[in-house]
XYZ file of C-alpha atoms in Angstrom:
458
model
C -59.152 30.104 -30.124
C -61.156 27.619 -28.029
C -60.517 24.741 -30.446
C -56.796 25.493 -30.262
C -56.835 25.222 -26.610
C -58.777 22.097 -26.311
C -55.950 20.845 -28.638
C -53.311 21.770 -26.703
C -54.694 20.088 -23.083
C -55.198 17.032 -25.699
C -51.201 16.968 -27.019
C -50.615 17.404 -22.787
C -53.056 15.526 -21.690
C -51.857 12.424 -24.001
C -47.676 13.334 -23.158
C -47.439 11.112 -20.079
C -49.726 8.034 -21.412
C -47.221 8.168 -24.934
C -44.145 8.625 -22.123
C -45.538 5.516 -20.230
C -46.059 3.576 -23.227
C -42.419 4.290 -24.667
C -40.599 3.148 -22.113
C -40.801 -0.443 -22.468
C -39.577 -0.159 -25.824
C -36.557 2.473 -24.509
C -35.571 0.146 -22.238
C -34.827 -2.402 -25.059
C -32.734 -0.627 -26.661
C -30.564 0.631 -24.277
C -30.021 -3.820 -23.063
C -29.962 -4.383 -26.946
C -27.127 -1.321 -27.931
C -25.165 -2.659 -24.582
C -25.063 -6.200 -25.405
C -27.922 -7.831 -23.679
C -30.955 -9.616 -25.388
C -33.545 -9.323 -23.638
C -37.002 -9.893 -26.115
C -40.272 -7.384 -25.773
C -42.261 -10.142 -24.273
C -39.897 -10.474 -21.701
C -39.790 -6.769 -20.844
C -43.605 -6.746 -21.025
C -44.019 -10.090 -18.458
C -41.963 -8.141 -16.521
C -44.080 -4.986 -16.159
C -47.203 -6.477 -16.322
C -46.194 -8.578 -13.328
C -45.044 -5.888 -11.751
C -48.349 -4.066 -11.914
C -50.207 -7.747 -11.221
C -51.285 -8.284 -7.467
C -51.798 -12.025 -8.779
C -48.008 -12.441 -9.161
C -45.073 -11.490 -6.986
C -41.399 -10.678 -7.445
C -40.226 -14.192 -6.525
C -41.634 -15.564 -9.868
C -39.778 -16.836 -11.800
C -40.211 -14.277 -14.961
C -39.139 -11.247 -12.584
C -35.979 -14.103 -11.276
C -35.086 -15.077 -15.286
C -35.388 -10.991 -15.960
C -32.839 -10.015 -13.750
C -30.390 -12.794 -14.072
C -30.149 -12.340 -17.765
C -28.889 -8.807 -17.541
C -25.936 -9.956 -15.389
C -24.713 -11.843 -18.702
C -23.897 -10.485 -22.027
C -22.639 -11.446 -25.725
C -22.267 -15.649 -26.468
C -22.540 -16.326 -22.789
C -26.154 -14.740 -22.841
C -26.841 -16.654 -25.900
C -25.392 -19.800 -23.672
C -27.368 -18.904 -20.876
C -31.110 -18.495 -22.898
C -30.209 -21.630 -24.150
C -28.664 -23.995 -21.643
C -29.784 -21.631 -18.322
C -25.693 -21.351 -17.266
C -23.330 -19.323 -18.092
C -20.448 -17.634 -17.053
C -19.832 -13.807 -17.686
C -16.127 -13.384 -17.818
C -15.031 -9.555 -17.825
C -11.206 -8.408 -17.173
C -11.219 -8.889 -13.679
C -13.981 -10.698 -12.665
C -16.082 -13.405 -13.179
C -19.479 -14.576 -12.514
C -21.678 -17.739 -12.987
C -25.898 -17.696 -13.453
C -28.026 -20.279 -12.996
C -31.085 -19.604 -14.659
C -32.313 -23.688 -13.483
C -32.988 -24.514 -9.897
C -30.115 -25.044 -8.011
C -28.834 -27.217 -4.892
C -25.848 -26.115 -2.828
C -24.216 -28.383 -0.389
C -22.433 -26.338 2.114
C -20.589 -28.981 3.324
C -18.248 -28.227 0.314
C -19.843 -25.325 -1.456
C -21.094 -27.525 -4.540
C -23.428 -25.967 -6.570
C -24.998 -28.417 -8.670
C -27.188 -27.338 -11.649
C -29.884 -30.066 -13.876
C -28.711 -29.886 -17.569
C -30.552 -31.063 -20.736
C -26.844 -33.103 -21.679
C -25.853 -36.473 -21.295
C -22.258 -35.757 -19.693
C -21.551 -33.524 -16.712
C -19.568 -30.663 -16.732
C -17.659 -29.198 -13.890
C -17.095 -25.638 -12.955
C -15.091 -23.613 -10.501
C -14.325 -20.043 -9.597
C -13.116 -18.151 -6.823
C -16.377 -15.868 -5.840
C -14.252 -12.998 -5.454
C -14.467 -10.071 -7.884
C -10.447 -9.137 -8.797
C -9.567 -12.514 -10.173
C -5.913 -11.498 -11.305
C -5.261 -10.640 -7.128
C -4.769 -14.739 -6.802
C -5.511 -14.591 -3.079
C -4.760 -18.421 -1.096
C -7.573 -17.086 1.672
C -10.284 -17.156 -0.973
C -11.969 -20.867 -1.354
C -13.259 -21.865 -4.816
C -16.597 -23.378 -5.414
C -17.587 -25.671 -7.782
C -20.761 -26.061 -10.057
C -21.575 -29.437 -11.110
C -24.179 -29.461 -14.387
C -25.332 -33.179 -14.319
C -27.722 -35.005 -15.898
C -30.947 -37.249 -15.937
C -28.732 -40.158 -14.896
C -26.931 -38.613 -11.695
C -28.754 -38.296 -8.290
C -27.618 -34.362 -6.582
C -27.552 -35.239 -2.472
C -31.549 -34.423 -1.806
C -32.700 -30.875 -0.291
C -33.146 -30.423 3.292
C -34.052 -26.646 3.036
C -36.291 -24.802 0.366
C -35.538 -21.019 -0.521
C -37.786 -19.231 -2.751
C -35.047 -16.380 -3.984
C -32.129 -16.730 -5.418
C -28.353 -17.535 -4.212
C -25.584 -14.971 -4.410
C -22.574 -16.823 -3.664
C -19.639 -14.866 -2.850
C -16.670 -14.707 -0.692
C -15.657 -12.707 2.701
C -12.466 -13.775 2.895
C -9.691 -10.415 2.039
C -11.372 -8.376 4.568
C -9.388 -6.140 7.613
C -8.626 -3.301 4.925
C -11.624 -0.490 4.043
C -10.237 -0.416 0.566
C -10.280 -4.225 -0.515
C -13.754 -4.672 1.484
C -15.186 -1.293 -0.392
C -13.710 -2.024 -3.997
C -14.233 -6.104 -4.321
C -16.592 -6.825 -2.348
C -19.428 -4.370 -1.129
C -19.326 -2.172 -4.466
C -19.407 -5.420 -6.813
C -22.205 -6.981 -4.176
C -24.316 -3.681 -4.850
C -23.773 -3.747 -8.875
C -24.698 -7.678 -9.111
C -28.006 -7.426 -6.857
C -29.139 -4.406 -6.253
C -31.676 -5.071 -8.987
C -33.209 -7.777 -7.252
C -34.628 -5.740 -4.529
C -33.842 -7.455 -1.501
C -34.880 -10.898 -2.561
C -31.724 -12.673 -2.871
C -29.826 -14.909 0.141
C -26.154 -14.225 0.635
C -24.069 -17.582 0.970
C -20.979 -15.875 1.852
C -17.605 -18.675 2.081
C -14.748 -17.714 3.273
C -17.552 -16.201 6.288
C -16.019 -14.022 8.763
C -17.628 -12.757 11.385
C -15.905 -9.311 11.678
C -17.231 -8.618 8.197
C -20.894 -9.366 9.066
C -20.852 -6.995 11.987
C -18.804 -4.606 10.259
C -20.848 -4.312 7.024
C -24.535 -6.132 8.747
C -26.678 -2.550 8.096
C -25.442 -2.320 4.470
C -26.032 -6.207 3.201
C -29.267 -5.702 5.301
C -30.385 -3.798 2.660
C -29.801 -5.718 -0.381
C -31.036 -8.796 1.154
C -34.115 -9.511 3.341
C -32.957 -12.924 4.445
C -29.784 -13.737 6.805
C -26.911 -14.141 5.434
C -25.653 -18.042 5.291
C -21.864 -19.071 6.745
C -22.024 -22.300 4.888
C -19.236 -23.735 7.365
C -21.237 -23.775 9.956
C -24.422 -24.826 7.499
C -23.552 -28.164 6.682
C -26.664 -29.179 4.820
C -28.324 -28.711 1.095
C -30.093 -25.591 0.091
C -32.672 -25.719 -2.722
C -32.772 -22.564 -4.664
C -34.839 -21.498 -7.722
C -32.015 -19.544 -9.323
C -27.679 -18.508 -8.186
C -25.205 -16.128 -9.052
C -21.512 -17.228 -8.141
C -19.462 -14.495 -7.760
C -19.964 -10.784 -8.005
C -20.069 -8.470 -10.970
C -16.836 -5.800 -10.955
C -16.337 -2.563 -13.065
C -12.897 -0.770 -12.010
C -11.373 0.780 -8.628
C -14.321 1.914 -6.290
C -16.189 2.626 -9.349
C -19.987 2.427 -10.558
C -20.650 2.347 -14.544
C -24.172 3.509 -15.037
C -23.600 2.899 -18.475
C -23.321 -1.025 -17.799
C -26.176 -3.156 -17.037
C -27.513 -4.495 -15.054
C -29.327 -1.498 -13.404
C -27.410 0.929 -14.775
C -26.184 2.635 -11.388
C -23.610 4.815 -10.866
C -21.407 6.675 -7.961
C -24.885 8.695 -7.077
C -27.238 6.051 -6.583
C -24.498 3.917 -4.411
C -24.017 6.829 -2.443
C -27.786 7.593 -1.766
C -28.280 4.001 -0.968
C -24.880 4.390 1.360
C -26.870 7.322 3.312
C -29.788 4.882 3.748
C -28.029 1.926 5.016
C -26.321 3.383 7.237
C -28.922 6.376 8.240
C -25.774 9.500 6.750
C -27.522 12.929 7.783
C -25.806 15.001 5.500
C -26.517 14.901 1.813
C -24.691 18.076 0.729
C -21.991 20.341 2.619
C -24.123 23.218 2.617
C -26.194 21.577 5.618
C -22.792 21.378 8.181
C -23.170 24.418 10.181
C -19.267 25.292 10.522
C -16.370 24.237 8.728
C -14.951 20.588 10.116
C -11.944 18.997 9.010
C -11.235 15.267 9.727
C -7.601 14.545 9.823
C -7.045 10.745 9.169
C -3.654 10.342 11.436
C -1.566 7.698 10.609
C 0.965 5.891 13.715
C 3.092 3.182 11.163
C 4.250 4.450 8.143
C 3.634 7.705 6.184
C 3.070 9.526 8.826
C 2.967 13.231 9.306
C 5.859 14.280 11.058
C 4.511 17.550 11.924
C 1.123 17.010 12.465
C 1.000 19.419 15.586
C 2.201 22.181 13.328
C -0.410 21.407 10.528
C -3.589 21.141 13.067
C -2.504 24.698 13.866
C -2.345 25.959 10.589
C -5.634 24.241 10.214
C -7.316 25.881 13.032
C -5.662 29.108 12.464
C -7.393 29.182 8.246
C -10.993 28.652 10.304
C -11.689 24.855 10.264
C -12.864 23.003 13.227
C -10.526 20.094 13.599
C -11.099 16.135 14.275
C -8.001 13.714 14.459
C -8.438 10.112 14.255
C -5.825 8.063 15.047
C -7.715 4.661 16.390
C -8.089 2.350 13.931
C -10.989 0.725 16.217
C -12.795 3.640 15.778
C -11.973 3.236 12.082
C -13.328 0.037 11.695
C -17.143 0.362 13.011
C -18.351 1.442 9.707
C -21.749 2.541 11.197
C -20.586 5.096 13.867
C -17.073 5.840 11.269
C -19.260 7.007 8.596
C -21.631 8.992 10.513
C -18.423 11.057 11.363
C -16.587 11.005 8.168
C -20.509 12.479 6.857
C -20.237 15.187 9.480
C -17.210 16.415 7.987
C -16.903 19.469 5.585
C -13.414 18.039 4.628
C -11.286 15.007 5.176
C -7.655 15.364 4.501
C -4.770 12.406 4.913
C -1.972 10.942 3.418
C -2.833 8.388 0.472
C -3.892 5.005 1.624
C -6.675 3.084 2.348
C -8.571 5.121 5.157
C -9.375 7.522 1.930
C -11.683 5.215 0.732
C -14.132 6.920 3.858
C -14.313 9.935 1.232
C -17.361 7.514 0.332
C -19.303 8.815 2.825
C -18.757 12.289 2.187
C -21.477 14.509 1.718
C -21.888 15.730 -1.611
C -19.723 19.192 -2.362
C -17.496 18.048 0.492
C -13.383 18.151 -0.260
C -10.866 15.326 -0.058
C -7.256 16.606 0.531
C -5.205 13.593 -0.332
C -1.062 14.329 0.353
C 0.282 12.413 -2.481
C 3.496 11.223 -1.434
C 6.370 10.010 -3.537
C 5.945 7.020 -5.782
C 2.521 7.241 -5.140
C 0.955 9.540 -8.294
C -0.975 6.998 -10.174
C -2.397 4.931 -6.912
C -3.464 8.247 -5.595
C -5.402 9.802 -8.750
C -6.696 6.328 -9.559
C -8.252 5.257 -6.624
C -9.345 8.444 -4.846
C -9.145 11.379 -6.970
C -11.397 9.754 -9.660
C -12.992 8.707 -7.212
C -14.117 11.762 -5.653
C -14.413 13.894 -9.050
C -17.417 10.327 -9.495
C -19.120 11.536 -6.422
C -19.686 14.574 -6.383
C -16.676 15.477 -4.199
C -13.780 18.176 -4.314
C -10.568 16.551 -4.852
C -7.339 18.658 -4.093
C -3.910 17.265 -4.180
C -1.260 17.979 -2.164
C 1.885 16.369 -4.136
C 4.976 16.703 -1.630
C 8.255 17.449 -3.104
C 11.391 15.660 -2.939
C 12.541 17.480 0.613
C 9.275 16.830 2.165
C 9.998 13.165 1.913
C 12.058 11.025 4.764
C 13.370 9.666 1.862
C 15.820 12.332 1.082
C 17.015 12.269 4.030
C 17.277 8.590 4.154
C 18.595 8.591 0.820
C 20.050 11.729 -0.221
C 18.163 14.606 -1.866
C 19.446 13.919 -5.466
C 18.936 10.011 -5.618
C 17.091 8.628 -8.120
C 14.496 7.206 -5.482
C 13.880 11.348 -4.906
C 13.930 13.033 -8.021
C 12.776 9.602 -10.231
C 10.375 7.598 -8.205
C 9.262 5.461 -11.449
C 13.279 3.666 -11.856
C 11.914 2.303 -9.013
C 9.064 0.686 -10.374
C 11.131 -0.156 -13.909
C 14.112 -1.585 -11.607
C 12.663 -3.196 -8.743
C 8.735 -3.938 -9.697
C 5.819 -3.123 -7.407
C 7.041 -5.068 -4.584
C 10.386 -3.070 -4.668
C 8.289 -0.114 -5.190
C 5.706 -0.707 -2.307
C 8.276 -1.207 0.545
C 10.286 1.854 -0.816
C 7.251 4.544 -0.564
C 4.692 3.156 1.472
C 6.329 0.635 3.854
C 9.510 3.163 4.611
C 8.172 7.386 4.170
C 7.184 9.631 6.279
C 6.583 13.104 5.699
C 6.995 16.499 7.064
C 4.751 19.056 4.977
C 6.327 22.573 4.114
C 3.489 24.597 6.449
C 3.198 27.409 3.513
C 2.583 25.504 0.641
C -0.131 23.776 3.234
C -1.841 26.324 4.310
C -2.722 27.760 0.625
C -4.788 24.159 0.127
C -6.180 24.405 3.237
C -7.743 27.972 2.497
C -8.684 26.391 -0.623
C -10.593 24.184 0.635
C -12.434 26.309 3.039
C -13.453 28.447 -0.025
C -15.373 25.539 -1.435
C -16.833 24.842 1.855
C -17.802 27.675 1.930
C -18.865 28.910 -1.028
C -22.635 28.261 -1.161
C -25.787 30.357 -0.681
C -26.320 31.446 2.319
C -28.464 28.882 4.478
């Protein structure tokens, strides 16, 4: 009996060391089933300079790590062997340097040693939706020269790597969440902090607007190369950002393998978010996101009533100032139990949700596949109730504008087939307004006070 015991402690005793020891060789196989190559050595120089107070991250084995999972398939291959390479996915692209690197940010040249006796030129726009084509988004080039061409000479050292990208489609919380801030997180969150931000295209209003979150993925300042105007030396760059879908997070893709969750957690860090899960809001709070252009709520007065009358406590913002300070915006939106609004971009602030919260979305006309694609999947990613309100045809100013039996009612998609998206755009976002039927309303609105609600007692 005594013998089997000691056996036992041994088998448990020995179950974290074998754990320990596995990982390593776990961790190769999920880079090597998902495309990246990334030898044992390499894995082990990483963790035994992790563990190593004689080296630190800014080595260049933890920089080389890191970089390589940001590029899969033949450009990997190019990258081991040349040290650049581009990663080109369907919507984005991004170029690693795995070679020291000088930027001049008098014109945003990168320029990169190779082993080759010609140079090679290469430019991108660092933004992460390549097909959007925008003109306020400057390219940058990356010049790979050789032994026989003199790069303009360093006037400042850096001892982390460049992440180049661009601030330049910024003014809408949708666009800044989904290509830029999302795709920033994906492509360096890895490198814990020790990265510098060269952001072209460098607006201001972006910097204060988003300062608390880039704070936390970089420990440097970030650089406005327009108002640089010198040469950078750094050991290692990425050009542009890494980009999965619509204000999503594939943990199943490296690098890092982060999802919704872990953007969400670091969200409530950055920008100090009380409320992790719904259960913690005392009462029942509804944010109404109140639009004063288009799609507007017609009876809004009528619908804060029925919201009040259900049990909710009710918030209405209507200033878009308020809107854009993200940190005091999203300490609000996290206060919330439930934010409700008609679909467009001030949904993306279901982001700061706290987990188990609801977002009400009114889907208006023309708008079903926007709607689910952006928010809805959105939310279900997050940990968040989603719970549609899809208006019908005589909730819609555009019956009346119209008529209630024209095809821009009752077949929103001939639309689309006859017109195209810009047809489509000015017909259901640019030109409705709705006026909710207050029955229908109120039975989501006690629905989602039922999920609010429906937790252990605190």
């Amino acid at each position: 009996m005594k013998m089997e015991k000691d056996q036992k402690k041994l088998v448990f005793g020995a179950t974290p060391f074998i754990l320990l020891l596995s990982l390593p060789l776990l961790c190769v196989g999920v880079d090597f089933v998902w495309g990246n190559r990334i030898s044992l050595d390499q894995w082990m120089q990483y963790f035994s300079s992790s563990e190593s107070g004689g080296k630190t991250v800014e080595d260049k084995e933890f920089i080389n790590f890191h970089l390589a999972r940001l590029v899969r398939g033949e450009d990997r291959r190019k990258l081991d062997d040349t040290g650049f390479a581009c990663d080109k996915a369907i919507h984005s692209i991004h170029c690693v340097s795995t070679k020291p690197v000088r930027i001049d940010t008098r014109n945003m040249t990168v320029y990169i040693p190779s082993d080759a006796d010609w140079q090679q030129e290469t430019a991108i726009r660092p933004y992460a939706r390549q097909e959007d084509e925008l003109k306020q988004i400057s390219a940058v080039r990356m010049i790979q020269y050789s032994n026989t061409t003199d790069p303009p000479p360093c006037e400042f050292s850096h001892h982390v790597p460049a992440v180049v990208f661009s601030s330049g489609s910024t003014g809408n919380v949708f666009h800044e969440m989904n290509e830029i801030i999302i795709p920033l997180y994906i492509t360096t969150k890895q490198f814990q902090s020790r990265v510098v931000f060269v952001i072209e295209d460098y607006k201001p209003s972006f910097i204060a607007k988003y300062g608390a979150v880039l704070a936390h993925l970089s420990a440097h300042e970030a650089m406005n190369p327009a108002a640089n105007a010198t040469v950078h030396c750094f050991p290692a760059s990425i050009v542009g950002l890494k980009y999965h879908d619509n204000l999503a997070l594939n943990s199943s893709d490296i690098p890092g393998g982060y999802g919704m969750p872990e953007f969400r957690h670091f969200l409530r860090g950055a920008l100090g978010l009380r409320f992790a899960h719904v259960s913690q809001i005392a009462r029942p709070r509804l944010l109404l996101l109140s639009r004063t252009n288009t799609r507007r709520f017609l009876n809004e007065d009528e619908m804060i009533g029925v919201i009040k009358d259900v049990g909710f406590q009710v918030m209405v913002v209507r200033r878009s100032k308020l809107a854009s300070n993200v940190n005091k915006f999203s300490q609000l939106i996290n206060s919330c139990s439930v934010l409700l609004g008609a679909h467009g971009a001030g949904l993306t602030n279901e982001i700061f949700l706290p987990t188990g919260a609801v977002m009400i979305q009114v889907e208006l006309l023309g708008t079903g596949w926007a709607s689910n694609t952006y928010y809805g999947d959105t939310a279900r990613a997050m940990g968040v109730r989603y719970l549609r309100y899809k208006i019908e045809g005589d909730e819609s100013s555009l019956a009346k504008l119209y008529g209630r039996n024209s095809s821009v009612v009752t077949d929103p998609g001939s639309v689309y087939r006859e017109g195209g998206y810009i047809a489509a755009r000015t017909m259901f976002l640019d030109q409705q307004n709705v006026r909710l039927n207050l029955a229908r309303f109120r039975e989501t609105i006690v629905e989602a006070l039922s999920v609010v609600t429906d937790w252990p007692a605190r």
